[in-house]
Amino acid sequence: MSLLGRIFPYPRLFVALLAMWLLLNRSASPGQIILGAIIAYVASWTMAAFQPPPVRVRRPLAVLKLGWRVLADIFRSNYAVARIILFSRNPGFTSGFMTIPLEMKDQYGLATLSIILAATPGTLWIDYDPAKGDLLLHVLDLVDESHWTELVKHRYETLLMEIFE
Amino acid sequence: MTPADAASGLGASVPWATAVLAWSITIAQVLLALAMACAVLRMLQGPRAQDRVLGLDTFYVNTMLLLLTFGLRTGSDIYFEAALVISLLGFVGSVAFAKFLMRGEVIE
Amino acid sequence: MMMNAPDLPGWAALAVSFFLMAGAIITFIGSVGLWRLESFYARVHAPTLGATLGTGGVLIASMICFSVLQTRPVLHEVLIAVFLTVTTPVTLMLLARAALHRDRVEASPDVPGPRLPWERKRRQRQ
């Protein structure tokens, strides 16, 4: 462990907490920066007590690509779900459960995938079987199961595996 | 136009644009109130406990948005704090309800 | 009803109106879905509209409005956005799991069963 790593156990968490403190106080005066830095420092050492496994982000550029992809999908799926709600004569009739086998094992990758799937309307991560690697998903518009498998496997999983594994 | 506006160079207020803004804030408030009514309807109708909790969670989010809209109307920052607190409490409440539905008790 | 509005420059007033209306309409559609969709598992998807683009629209409107009013960037609305992005999935996931658990206990035909193996193991240990 380097010297910097010994002083700051989680530098990204430290920066995020400091930013949150300054945003909540709506000021960037020196006093607030010092107070926020002390609090963020103590909080990041509290986090160290939990000993979470380290996050390795391999390709920072791929994170931006993923963010853009998710944003585009949020717009697209909002439109699709709004259309079902407003114009379908029998809304929710085509919804159903499906399972998708995942190859990704990294827990941060899986957590990110669960947030992505829950944040795009129309899909919801329900359960994950770590032994078999099966993901149980609920989909609002389950007309074509292969479309959703394609979406999860090729649009998200490969990119997440590039980032985290 | 106030001197501050002229100094910042952001431009003067236009009467018709301000009228559009006033109207759209009113319409947004009505829409959000109707959205809250839908959530309440779901809370009352059920049919099962999970439907009611889902209605309550949506109600919290809609309330938060309505508060932010009130903040826009009055031009004051105070509503932001209330919105933040509501979103925090709504999350904790819904998670506690979900745990209760799953196990029959909140704290294990 | 009060019809006053903050005294914004023309372009800002129009931008705030646009984002506010977009957010409110999307949230409204989501809540209508909560009321109209026919089963619990279908209804779970509806509030996500309000929690993503609905909240996004209203927050952007608020950010533009206060940044122009106070003539400095006001960004604390980002906190609500980040917070909702992280918490809404957790809430919906937990609720859907709770519902699934209850339906499985009742052996409802609409949900995938039988109980998955690791859950069965946990039950035996208790």
GROMACS .gro file of C-alpha atoms in nm:
model
  399
    1MET     CA    1   0.000   0.000   0.000
    2SER     CA    2   0.139   0.337  -0.098
    3LEU     CA    3   0.173   0.625   0.144
    4LEU     CA    4  -0.119   0.809  -0.012
    5GLY     CA    5  -0.329   0.495   0.012
    6ARG     CA    6  -0.245   0.463   0.381
    7ILE     CA    7  -0.356   0.819   0.452
    8PHE     CA    8  -0.663   0.818   0.228
    9PRO     CA    9  -0.816   0.469   0.227
   10TYR     CA   10  -1.087   0.564  -0.025
   11PRO     CA   11  -0.988   0.875  -0.220
   12ARG     CA   12  -1.293   0.868  -0.448
   13LEU     CA   13  -1.531   0.830  -0.154
   14PHE     CA   14  -1.348   1.115   0.021
   15VAL     CA   15  -1.393   1.347  -0.278
   16ALA     CA   16  -1.760   1.247  -0.319
   17LEU     CA   17  -1.839   1.310   0.048
   18LEU     CA   18  -1.661   1.645   0.043
   19ALA     CA   19  -1.855   1.745  -0.269
   20MET     CA   20  -2.180   1.640  -0.104
   21TRP     CA   21  -2.100   1.844   0.206
   22LEU     CA   22  -2.024   2.156   0.003
   23LEU     CA   23  -2.340   2.113  -0.207
   24LEU     CA   24  -2.556   2.071   0.104
   25ASN     CA   25  -2.409   2.385   0.261
   26ARG     CA   26  -2.420   2.573  -0.069
   27SER     CA   27  -2.085   2.736  -0.008
   28ALA     CA   28  -1.723   2.672  -0.091
   29SER     CA   29  -1.573   2.896   0.176
   30PRO     CA   30  -1.243   2.780   0.330
   31GLY     CA   31  -1.412   2.702   0.663
   32GLN     CA   32  -1.667   2.473   0.502
   33ILE     CA   33  -1.396   2.302   0.296
   34ILE     CA   34  -1.192   2.224   0.609
   35LEU     CA   35  -1.495   2.104   0.807
   36GLY     CA   36  -1.616   1.896   0.511
   37ALA     CA   37  -1.270   1.747   0.462
   38ILE     CA   38  -1.252   1.642   0.829
   39ILE     CA   39  -1.596   1.479   0.813
   40ALA     CA   40  -1.522   1.308   0.482
   41TYR     CA   41  -1.190   1.183   0.623
   42VAL     CA   42  -1.351   1.031   0.933
   43ALA     CA   43  -1.632   0.883   0.722
   44SER     CA   44  -1.390   0.721   0.478
   45TRP     CA   45  -1.204   0.559   0.772
   46THR     CA   46  -1.539   0.433   0.901
   47MET     CA   47  -1.589   0.279   0.558
   48ALA     CA   48  -1.250   0.111   0.591
   49ALA     CA   49  -1.378  -0.073   0.898
   50PHE     CA   50  -1.627  -0.257   0.673
   51GLN     CA   51  -1.340  -0.379   0.454
   52PRO     CA   52  -1.527  -0.389   0.124
   53PRO     CA   53  -1.344  -0.565  -0.158
   54PRO     CA   54  -1.157  -0.308  -0.368
   55VAL     CA   55  -1.320  -0.171  -0.685
   56ARG     CA   56  -1.104  -0.196  -0.993
   57VAL     CA   57  -1.223   0.020  -1.280
   58ARG     CA   58  -1.021  -0.094  -1.577
   59ARG     CA   59  -1.133   0.144  -1.847
   60PRO     CA   60  -1.257   0.489  -1.742
   61LEU     CA   61  -1.360   0.571  -2.100
   62ALA     CA   62  -1.592   0.271  -2.107
   63VAL     CA   63  -1.770   0.417  -1.802
   64LEU     CA   64  -1.862   0.726  -2.005
   65LYS     CA   65  -1.980   0.506  -2.290
   66LEU     CA   66  -2.195   0.307  -2.047
   67GLY     CA   67  -2.340   0.626  -1.897
   68TRP     CA   68  -2.436   0.755  -2.241
   69ARG     CA   69  -2.592   0.422  -2.335
   70VAL     CA   70  -2.797   0.409  -2.014
   71LEU     CA   71  -2.917   0.768  -2.062
   72ALA     CA   72  -3.031   0.692  -2.417
   73ASP     CA   73  -3.206   0.376  -2.295
   74ILE     CA   74  -3.382   0.565  -2.015
   75PHE     CA   75  -3.534   0.799  -2.275
   76ARG     CA   76  -3.627   0.512  -2.505
   77SER     CA   77  -3.784   0.295  -2.236
   78ASN     CA   78  -3.969   0.590  -2.081
   79TYR     CA   79  -4.131   0.645  -2.419
   80ALA     CA   80  -4.211   0.275  -2.462
   81VAL     CA   81  -4.366   0.239  -2.115
   82ALA     CA   82  -4.562   0.566  -2.150
   83ARG     CA   83  -4.705   0.436  -2.478
   84ILE     CA   84  -4.812   0.111  -2.314
   85ILE     CA   85  -4.976   0.294  -2.022
   86LEU     CA   86  -5.163   0.546  -2.238
   87PHE     CA   87  -5.259   0.355  -2.549
   88SER     CA   88  -5.268  -0.014  -2.466
   89ARG     CA   89  -5.625  -0.141  -2.429
   90ASN     CA   90  -5.515  -0.401  -2.177
   91PRO     CA   91  -5.208  -0.250  -2.012
   92GLY     CA   92  -4.977  -0.493  -1.839
   93PHE     CA   93  -5.124  -0.795  -2.014
   94THR     CA   94  -4.794  -0.887  -2.179
   95SER     CA   95  -4.578  -0.858  -1.866
   96GLY     CA   96  -4.396  -1.159  -1.729
   97PHE     CA   97  -4.090  -1.312  -1.569
   98MET     CA   98  -3.786  -1.440  -1.756
   99THR     CA   99  -3.442  -1.571  -1.665
  100ILE     CA  100  -3.114  -1.472  -1.827
  101PRO     CA  101  -2.788  -1.662  -1.765
  102LEU     CA  102  -2.509  -1.417  -1.683
  103GLU     CA  103  -2.136  -1.473  -1.718
  104MET     CA  104  -2.037  -1.175  -1.506
  105LYS     CA  105  -1.923  -1.265  -1.152
  106ASP     CA  106  -1.792  -0.932  -1.022
  107GLN     CA  107  -2.027  -0.806  -0.752
  108TYR     CA  108  -1.983  -0.438  -0.837
  109GLY     CA  109  -2.066  -0.516  -1.198
  110LEU     CA  110  -2.377  -0.702  -1.088
  111ALA     CA  111  -2.479  -0.417  -0.858
  112THR     CA  112  -2.437  -0.167  -1.142
  113LEU     CA  113  -2.640  -0.390  -1.372
  114SER     CA  114  -2.920  -0.414  -1.116
  115ILE     CA  115  -2.936  -0.036  -1.084
  116ILE     CA  116  -2.937   0.006  -1.462
  117LEU     CA  117  -3.217  -0.247  -1.510
  118ALA     CA  118  -3.426  -0.097  -1.232
  119ALA     CA  119  -3.367   0.261  -1.347
  120THR     CA  120  -3.485   0.193  -1.702
  121PRO     CA  121  -3.865   0.163  -1.687
  122GLY     CA  122  -4.001  -0.164  -1.818
  123THR     CA  123  -3.738  -0.394  -1.669
  124LEU     CA  124  -3.682  -0.487  -1.305
  125TRP     CA  125  -3.409  -0.703  -1.155
  126ILE     CA  126  -3.577  -0.940  -0.910
  127ASP     CA  127  -3.328  -1.204  -0.806
  128TYR     CA  128  -2.986  -1.345  -0.884
  129ASP     CA  129  -2.864  -1.698  -0.823
  130PRO     CA  130  -2.490  -1.679  -0.754
  131ALA     CA  131  -2.444  -2.056  -0.788
  132LYS     CA  132  -2.584  -2.087  -1.139
  133GLY     CA  133  -2.540  -1.725  -1.245
  134ASP     CA  134  -2.907  -1.693  -1.336
  135LEU     CA  135  -3.079  -1.357  -1.327
  136LEU     CA  136  -3.454  -1.343  -1.267
  137LEU     CA  137  -3.600  -1.042  -1.446
  138HIS     CA  138  -3.949  -0.899  -1.472
  139VAL     CA  139  -4.037  -0.728  -1.798
  140LEU     CA  140  -4.344  -0.516  -1.873
  141ASP     CA  141  -4.351  -0.587  -2.245
  142LEU     CA  142  -4.256  -0.953  -2.274
  143VAL     CA  143  -4.353  -1.014  -2.635
  144ASP     CA  144  -4.010  -1.109  -2.760
  145GLU     CA  145  -3.793  -1.269  -2.494
  146SER     CA  146  -3.481  -1.275  -2.712
  147HIS     CA  147  -3.492  -0.895  -2.744
  148TRP     CA  148  -3.443  -0.854  -2.369
  149THR     CA  149  -3.175  -1.123  -2.350
  150GLU     CA  150  -2.993  -0.943  -2.630
  151LEU     CA  151  -3.028  -0.610  -2.447
  152VAL     CA  152  -2.888  -0.737  -2.117
  153LYS     CA  153  -2.615  -0.960  -2.260
  154HIS     CA  154  -2.478  -0.750  -2.544
  155ARG     CA  155  -2.564  -0.395  -2.454
  156TYR     CA  156  -2.474  -0.401  -2.086
  157GLU     CA  157  -2.300  -0.717  -1.973
  158THR     CA  158  -2.009  -0.713  -2.217
  159LEU     CA  159  -1.940  -0.346  -2.140
  160LEU     CA  160  -1.966  -0.401  -1.764
  161MET     CA  161  -1.729  -0.696  -1.786
  162GLU     CA  162  -1.483  -0.476  -1.977
  163ILE     CA  163  -1.503  -0.219  -1.699
  164PHE     CA  164  -1.494  -0.436  -1.389
  165GLU     CA  165  -1.330  -0.768  -1.478
  166MET     CA  166  -3.556   4.467  -1.478
  167THR     CA  167  -3.351   4.489  -1.164
  168PRO     CA  168  -2.997   4.631  -1.168
  169ALA     CA  169  -2.863   4.285  -1.080
  170ASP     CA  170  -3.007   4.141  -1.402
  171ALA     CA  171  -2.858   4.414  -1.614
  172ALA     CA  172  -2.520   4.372  -1.448
  173SER     CA  173  -2.513   3.995  -1.496
  174GLY     CA  174  -2.589   4.032  -1.866
  175LEU     CA  175  -2.842   3.749  -1.858
  176GLY     CA  176  -3.110   3.959  -2.025
  177ALA     CA  177  -3.433   4.128  -1.923
  178SER     CA  178  -3.756   3.956  -1.831
  179VAL     CA  179  -4.017   3.941  -2.106
  180PRO     CA  180  -4.380   3.976  -1.990
  181TRP     CA  181  -4.525   3.706  -2.214
  182ALA     CA  182  -4.250   3.457  -2.124
  183THR     CA  183  -4.316   3.519  -1.754
  184ALA     CA  184  -4.685   3.460  -1.817
  185VAL     CA  185  -4.600   3.130  -1.991
  186LEU     CA  186  -4.390   3.034  -1.691
  187ALA     CA  187  -4.669   3.118  -1.447
  188TRP     CA  188  -4.915   2.910  -1.646
  189SER     CA  189  -4.685   2.613  -1.681
  190ILE     CA  190  -4.609   2.615  -1.308
  191THR     CA  191  -4.985   2.609  -1.242
  192ILE     CA  192  -5.042   2.325  -1.490
  193ALA     CA  193  -4.749   2.130  -1.347
  194GLN     CA  194  -4.892   2.169  -0.997
  195VAL     CA  195  -5.230   2.038  -1.114
  196LEU     CA  196  -5.067   1.743  -1.294
  197LEU     CA  197  -4.856   1.652  -0.992
  198ALA     CA  198  -5.162   1.678  -0.766
  199LEU     CA  199  -5.350   1.444  -1.001
  200ALA     CA  200  -5.050   1.207  -0.994
  201MET     CA  201  -5.068   1.210  -0.614
  202ALA     CA  202  -5.439   1.134  -0.640
  203CYS     CA  203  -5.361   0.828  -0.857
  204ALA     CA  204  -5.110   0.707  -0.598
  205VAL     CA  205  -5.365   0.757  -0.317
  206LEU     CA  206  -5.623   0.569  -0.521
  207ARG     CA  207  -5.382   0.277  -0.553
  208MET     CA  208  -5.311   0.296  -0.180
  209LEU     CA  209  -5.682   0.276  -0.098
  210GLN     CA  210  -5.768   0.012  -0.357
  211GLY     CA  211  -5.487  -0.229  -0.287
  212PRO     CA  212  -5.575  -0.509  -0.349
  213ARG     CA  213  -5.275  -0.642  -0.158
  214ALA     CA  214  -5.033  -0.490   0.090
  215GLN     CA  215  -4.751  -0.462  -0.167
  216ASP     CA  216  -4.974  -0.250  -0.393
  217ARG     CA  217  -5.040  -0.011  -0.105
  218VAL     CA  218  -4.669   0.022  -0.026
  219LEU     CA  219  -4.595   0.088  -0.394
  220GLY     CA  220  -4.865   0.357  -0.394
  221LEU     CA  221  -4.714   0.515  -0.083
  222ASP     CA  222  -4.366   0.519  -0.238
  223THR     CA  223  -4.496   0.688  -0.554
  224PHE     CA  224  -4.687   0.932  -0.336
  225TYR     CA  225  -4.361   1.033  -0.165
  226VAL     CA  226  -4.183   1.097  -0.495
  227ASN     CA  227  -4.476   1.299  -0.629
  228THR     CA  228  -4.492   1.504  -0.310
  229MET     CA  229  -4.123   1.580  -0.340
  230LEU     CA  230  -4.169   1.703  -0.698
  231LEU     CA  231  -4.471   1.914  -0.598
  232LEU     CA  232  -4.262   2.078  -0.323
  233LEU     CA  233  -3.989   2.162  -0.575
  234THR     CA  234  -4.256   2.317  -0.797
  235PHE     CA  235  -4.376   2.529  -0.504
  236GLY     CA  236  -4.014   2.638  -0.462
  237LEU     CA  237  -4.009   2.746  -0.828
  238ARG     CA  238  -4.329   2.948  -0.785
  239THR     CA  239  -4.205   3.139  -0.480
  240GLY     CA  240  -3.844   3.157  -0.593
  241SER     CA  241  -3.725   3.048  -0.249
  242ASP     CA  242  -3.475   2.780  -0.160
  243ILE     CA  243  -3.650   2.658   0.154
  244TYR     CA  244  -3.854   2.392  -0.022
  245PHE     CA  245  -3.540   2.212  -0.134
  246GLU     CA  246  -3.460   2.098   0.220
  247ALA     CA  247  -3.810   1.965   0.269
  248ALA     CA  248  -3.789   1.778  -0.062
  249LEU     CA  249  -3.458   1.619   0.037
  250VAL     CA  250  -3.592   1.509   0.376
  251ILE     CA  251  -3.907   1.364   0.217
  252SER     CA  252  -3.707   1.162  -0.034
  253LEU     CA  253  -3.485   1.026   0.248
  254LEU     CA  254  -3.777   0.936   0.474
  255GLY     CA  255  -3.974   0.787   0.186
  256PHE     CA  256  -3.690   0.553   0.104
  257VAL     CA  257  -3.641   0.436   0.462
  258GLY     CA  258  -4.014   0.388   0.510
  259SER     CA  259  -4.064   0.188   0.192
  260VAL     CA  260  -3.764  -0.035   0.265
  261ALA     CA  261  -3.897  -0.102   0.615
  262PHE     CA  262  -4.237  -0.191   0.472
  263ALA     CA  263  -4.081  -0.421   0.214
  264LYS     CA  264  -3.877  -0.596   0.484
  265PHE     CA  265  -4.190  -0.633   0.694
  266LEU     CA  266  -4.380  -0.789   0.404
  267MET     CA  267  -4.099  -1.033   0.341
  268ARG     CA  268  -4.026  -1.147   0.697
  269GLY     CA  269  -4.315  -1.031   0.909
  270GLU     CA  270  -4.081  -0.820   1.121
  271VAL     CA  271  -3.872  -0.511   1.058
  272ILE     CA  272  -3.566  -0.562   1.277
  273GLU     CA  273  -3.418  -0.909   1.278
  274MET     CA  274  -5.500   3.075  -0.736
  275MET     CA  275  -5.180   3.276  -0.713
  276MET     CA  276  -5.041   3.335  -1.057
  277ASN     CA  277  -4.707   3.493  -0.972
  278ALA     CA  278  -4.385   3.356  -1.110
  279PRO     CA  279  -4.019   3.443  -1.055
  280ASP     CA  280  -3.892   3.733  -1.264
  281LEU     CA  281  -3.662   3.549  -1.503
  282PRO     CA  282  -3.512   3.658  -1.837
  283GLY     CA  283  -3.721   3.545  -2.134
  284TRP     CA  284  -3.506   3.251  -2.244
  285ALA     CA  285  -3.474   3.117  -1.889
  286ALA     CA  286  -3.850   3.144  -1.830
  287LEU     CA  287  -3.918   2.941  -2.145
  288ALA     CA  288  -3.652   2.678  -2.062
  289VAL     CA  289  -3.784   2.639  -1.706
  290SER     CA  290  -4.140   2.605  -1.840
  291PHE     CA  291  -4.036   2.339  -2.088
  292PHE     CA  292  -3.844   2.119  -1.843
  293LEU     CA  293  -4.104   2.161  -1.569
  294MET     CA  294  -4.391   2.065  -1.799
  295ALA     CA  295  -4.198   1.767  -1.938
  296GLY     CA  296  -4.118   1.640  -1.589
  297ALA     CA  297  -4.472   1.688  -1.459
  298ILE     CA  298  -4.631   1.518  -1.761
  299ILE     CA  299  -4.399   1.217  -1.740
  300THR     CA  300  -4.459   1.183  -1.364
  301PHE     CA  301  -4.832   1.205  -1.424
  302ILE     CA  302  -4.820   0.932  -1.690
  303GLY     CA  303  -4.625   0.710  -1.450
  304SER     CA  304  -4.883   0.756  -1.175
  305VAL     CA  305  -5.168   0.690  -1.419
  306GLY     CA  306  -4.987   0.366  -1.500
  307LEU     CA  307  -4.978   0.280  -1.131
  308TRP     CA  308  -5.354   0.318  -1.130
  309ARG     CA  309  -5.430   0.154  -1.468
  310LEU     CA  310  -5.195  -0.145  -1.496
  311GLU     CA  311  -5.362  -0.466  -1.398
  312SER     CA  312  -5.125  -0.675  -1.186
  313PHE     CA  313  -4.879  -0.586  -0.913
  314TYR     CA  314  -4.576  -0.696  -1.114
  315ALA     CA  315  -4.682  -0.477  -1.406
  316ARG     CA  316  -4.748  -0.184  -1.172
  317VAL     CA  317  -4.396  -0.200  -1.029
  318HIS     CA  318  -4.266  -0.056  -1.357
  319ALA     CA  319  -4.486   0.254  -1.358
  320PRO     CA  320  -4.333   0.470  -1.081
  321THR     CA  321  -3.991   0.442  -1.246
  322LEU     CA  322  -4.106   0.698  -1.504
  323GLY     CA  323  -4.155   0.959  -1.234
  324ALA     CA  324  -3.834   0.864  -1.058
  325THR     CA  325  -3.615   0.898  -1.370
  326LEU     CA  326  -3.719   1.146  -1.637
  327GLY     CA  327  -3.998   1.305  -1.431
  328THR     CA  328  -3.766   1.398  -1.147
  329GLY     CA  329  -3.492   1.486  -1.395
  330GLY     CA  330  -3.713   1.739  -1.573
  331VAL     CA  331  -3.830   1.913  -1.255
  332LEU     CA  332  -3.477   1.919  -1.110
  333ILE     CA  333  -3.329   2.071  -1.428
  334ALA     CA  334  -3.603   2.335  -1.425
  335SER     CA  335  -3.523   2.414  -1.062
  336MET     CA  336  -3.149   2.430  -1.133
  337ILE     CA  337  -3.195   2.674  -1.423
  338CYS     CA  338  -3.437   2.889  -1.225
  339PHE     CA  339  -3.222   2.929  -0.914
  340SER     CA  340  -2.894   2.959  -1.104
  341VAL     CA  341  -3.037   3.255  -1.296
  342LEU     CA  342  -3.210   3.409  -0.992
  343GLN     CA  343  -2.898   3.397  -0.777
  344THR     CA  344  -2.660   3.458  -1.073
  345ARG     CA  345  -2.433   3.170  -0.971
  346PRO     CA  346  -2.447   2.799  -1.047
  347VAL     CA  347  -2.688   2.628  -0.803
  348LEU     CA  348  -2.623   2.256  -0.819
  349HIS     CA  349  -2.758   2.109  -0.498
  350GLU     CA  350  -3.052   1.955  -0.689
  351VAL     CA  351  -2.795   1.703  -0.813
  352LEU     CA  352  -2.804   1.554  -0.463
  353ILE     CA  353  -3.172   1.461  -0.495
  354ALA     CA  354  -3.108   1.314  -0.839
  355VAL     CA  355  -2.816   1.100  -0.719
  356PHE     CA  356  -3.010   0.995  -0.415
  357LEU     CA  357  -3.319   0.889  -0.609
  358THR     CA  358  -3.109   0.703  -0.866
  359VAL     CA  359  -2.954   0.492  -0.592
  360THR     CA  360  -3.261   0.440  -0.372
  361THR     CA  361  -3.549   0.382  -0.614
  362PRO     CA  362  -3.403   0.059  -0.756
  363VAL     CA  363  -3.350  -0.073  -0.402
  364THR     CA  364  -3.707   0.006  -0.301
  365LEU     CA  365  -3.865  -0.146  -0.611
  366MET     CA  366  -3.641  -0.453  -0.601
  367LEU     CA  367  -3.717  -0.520  -0.235
  368LEU     CA  368  -4.090  -0.470  -0.291
  369ALA     CA  369  -4.095  -0.701  -0.592
  370ARG     CA  370  -3.901  -0.963  -0.398
  371ALA     CA  371  -4.137  -0.934  -0.102
  372ALA     CA  372  -4.435  -0.976  -0.335
  373LEU     CA  373  -4.270  -1.274  -0.505
  374HIS     CA  374  -4.199  -1.431  -0.167
  375ARG     CA  375  -4.559  -1.386  -0.055
  376ASP     CA  376  -4.693  -1.528  -0.381
  377ARG     CA  377  -4.462  -1.827  -0.359
  378VAL     CA  378  -4.572  -1.898  -0.004
  379GLU     CA  379  -4.929  -1.903  -0.132
  380ALA     CA  380  -4.819  -2.115  -0.431
  381SER     CA  381  -4.972  -1.867  -0.676
  382PRO     CA  382  -4.965  -1.996  -1.036
  383ASP     CA  383  -4.860  -1.657  -1.180
  384VAL     CA  384  -4.507  -1.651  -1.041
  385PRO     CA  385  -4.208  -1.866  -1.127
  386GLY     CA  386  -4.168  -2.147  -0.877
  387PRO     CA  387  -4.085  -2.377  -0.711
  388ARG     CA  388  -3.872  -2.192  -0.463
  389LEU     CA  389  -3.517  -2.153  -0.585
  390PRO     CA  390  -3.266  -2.395  -0.433
  391TRP     CA  391  -3.064  -2.152  -0.222
  392GLU     CA  392  -3.380  -2.020  -0.062
  393ARG     CA  393  -3.489  -2.372   0.027
  394LYS     CA  394  -3.153  -2.435   0.192
  395ARG     CA  395  -3.182  -2.121   0.401
  396ARG     CA  396  -3.527  -2.227   0.515
  397GLN     CA  397  -3.402  -2.567   0.632
  398ARG     CA  398  -3.123  -2.412   0.835
  399GLN     CA  399  -3.358  -2.190   1.031
   0.00000   0.00000   0.00000
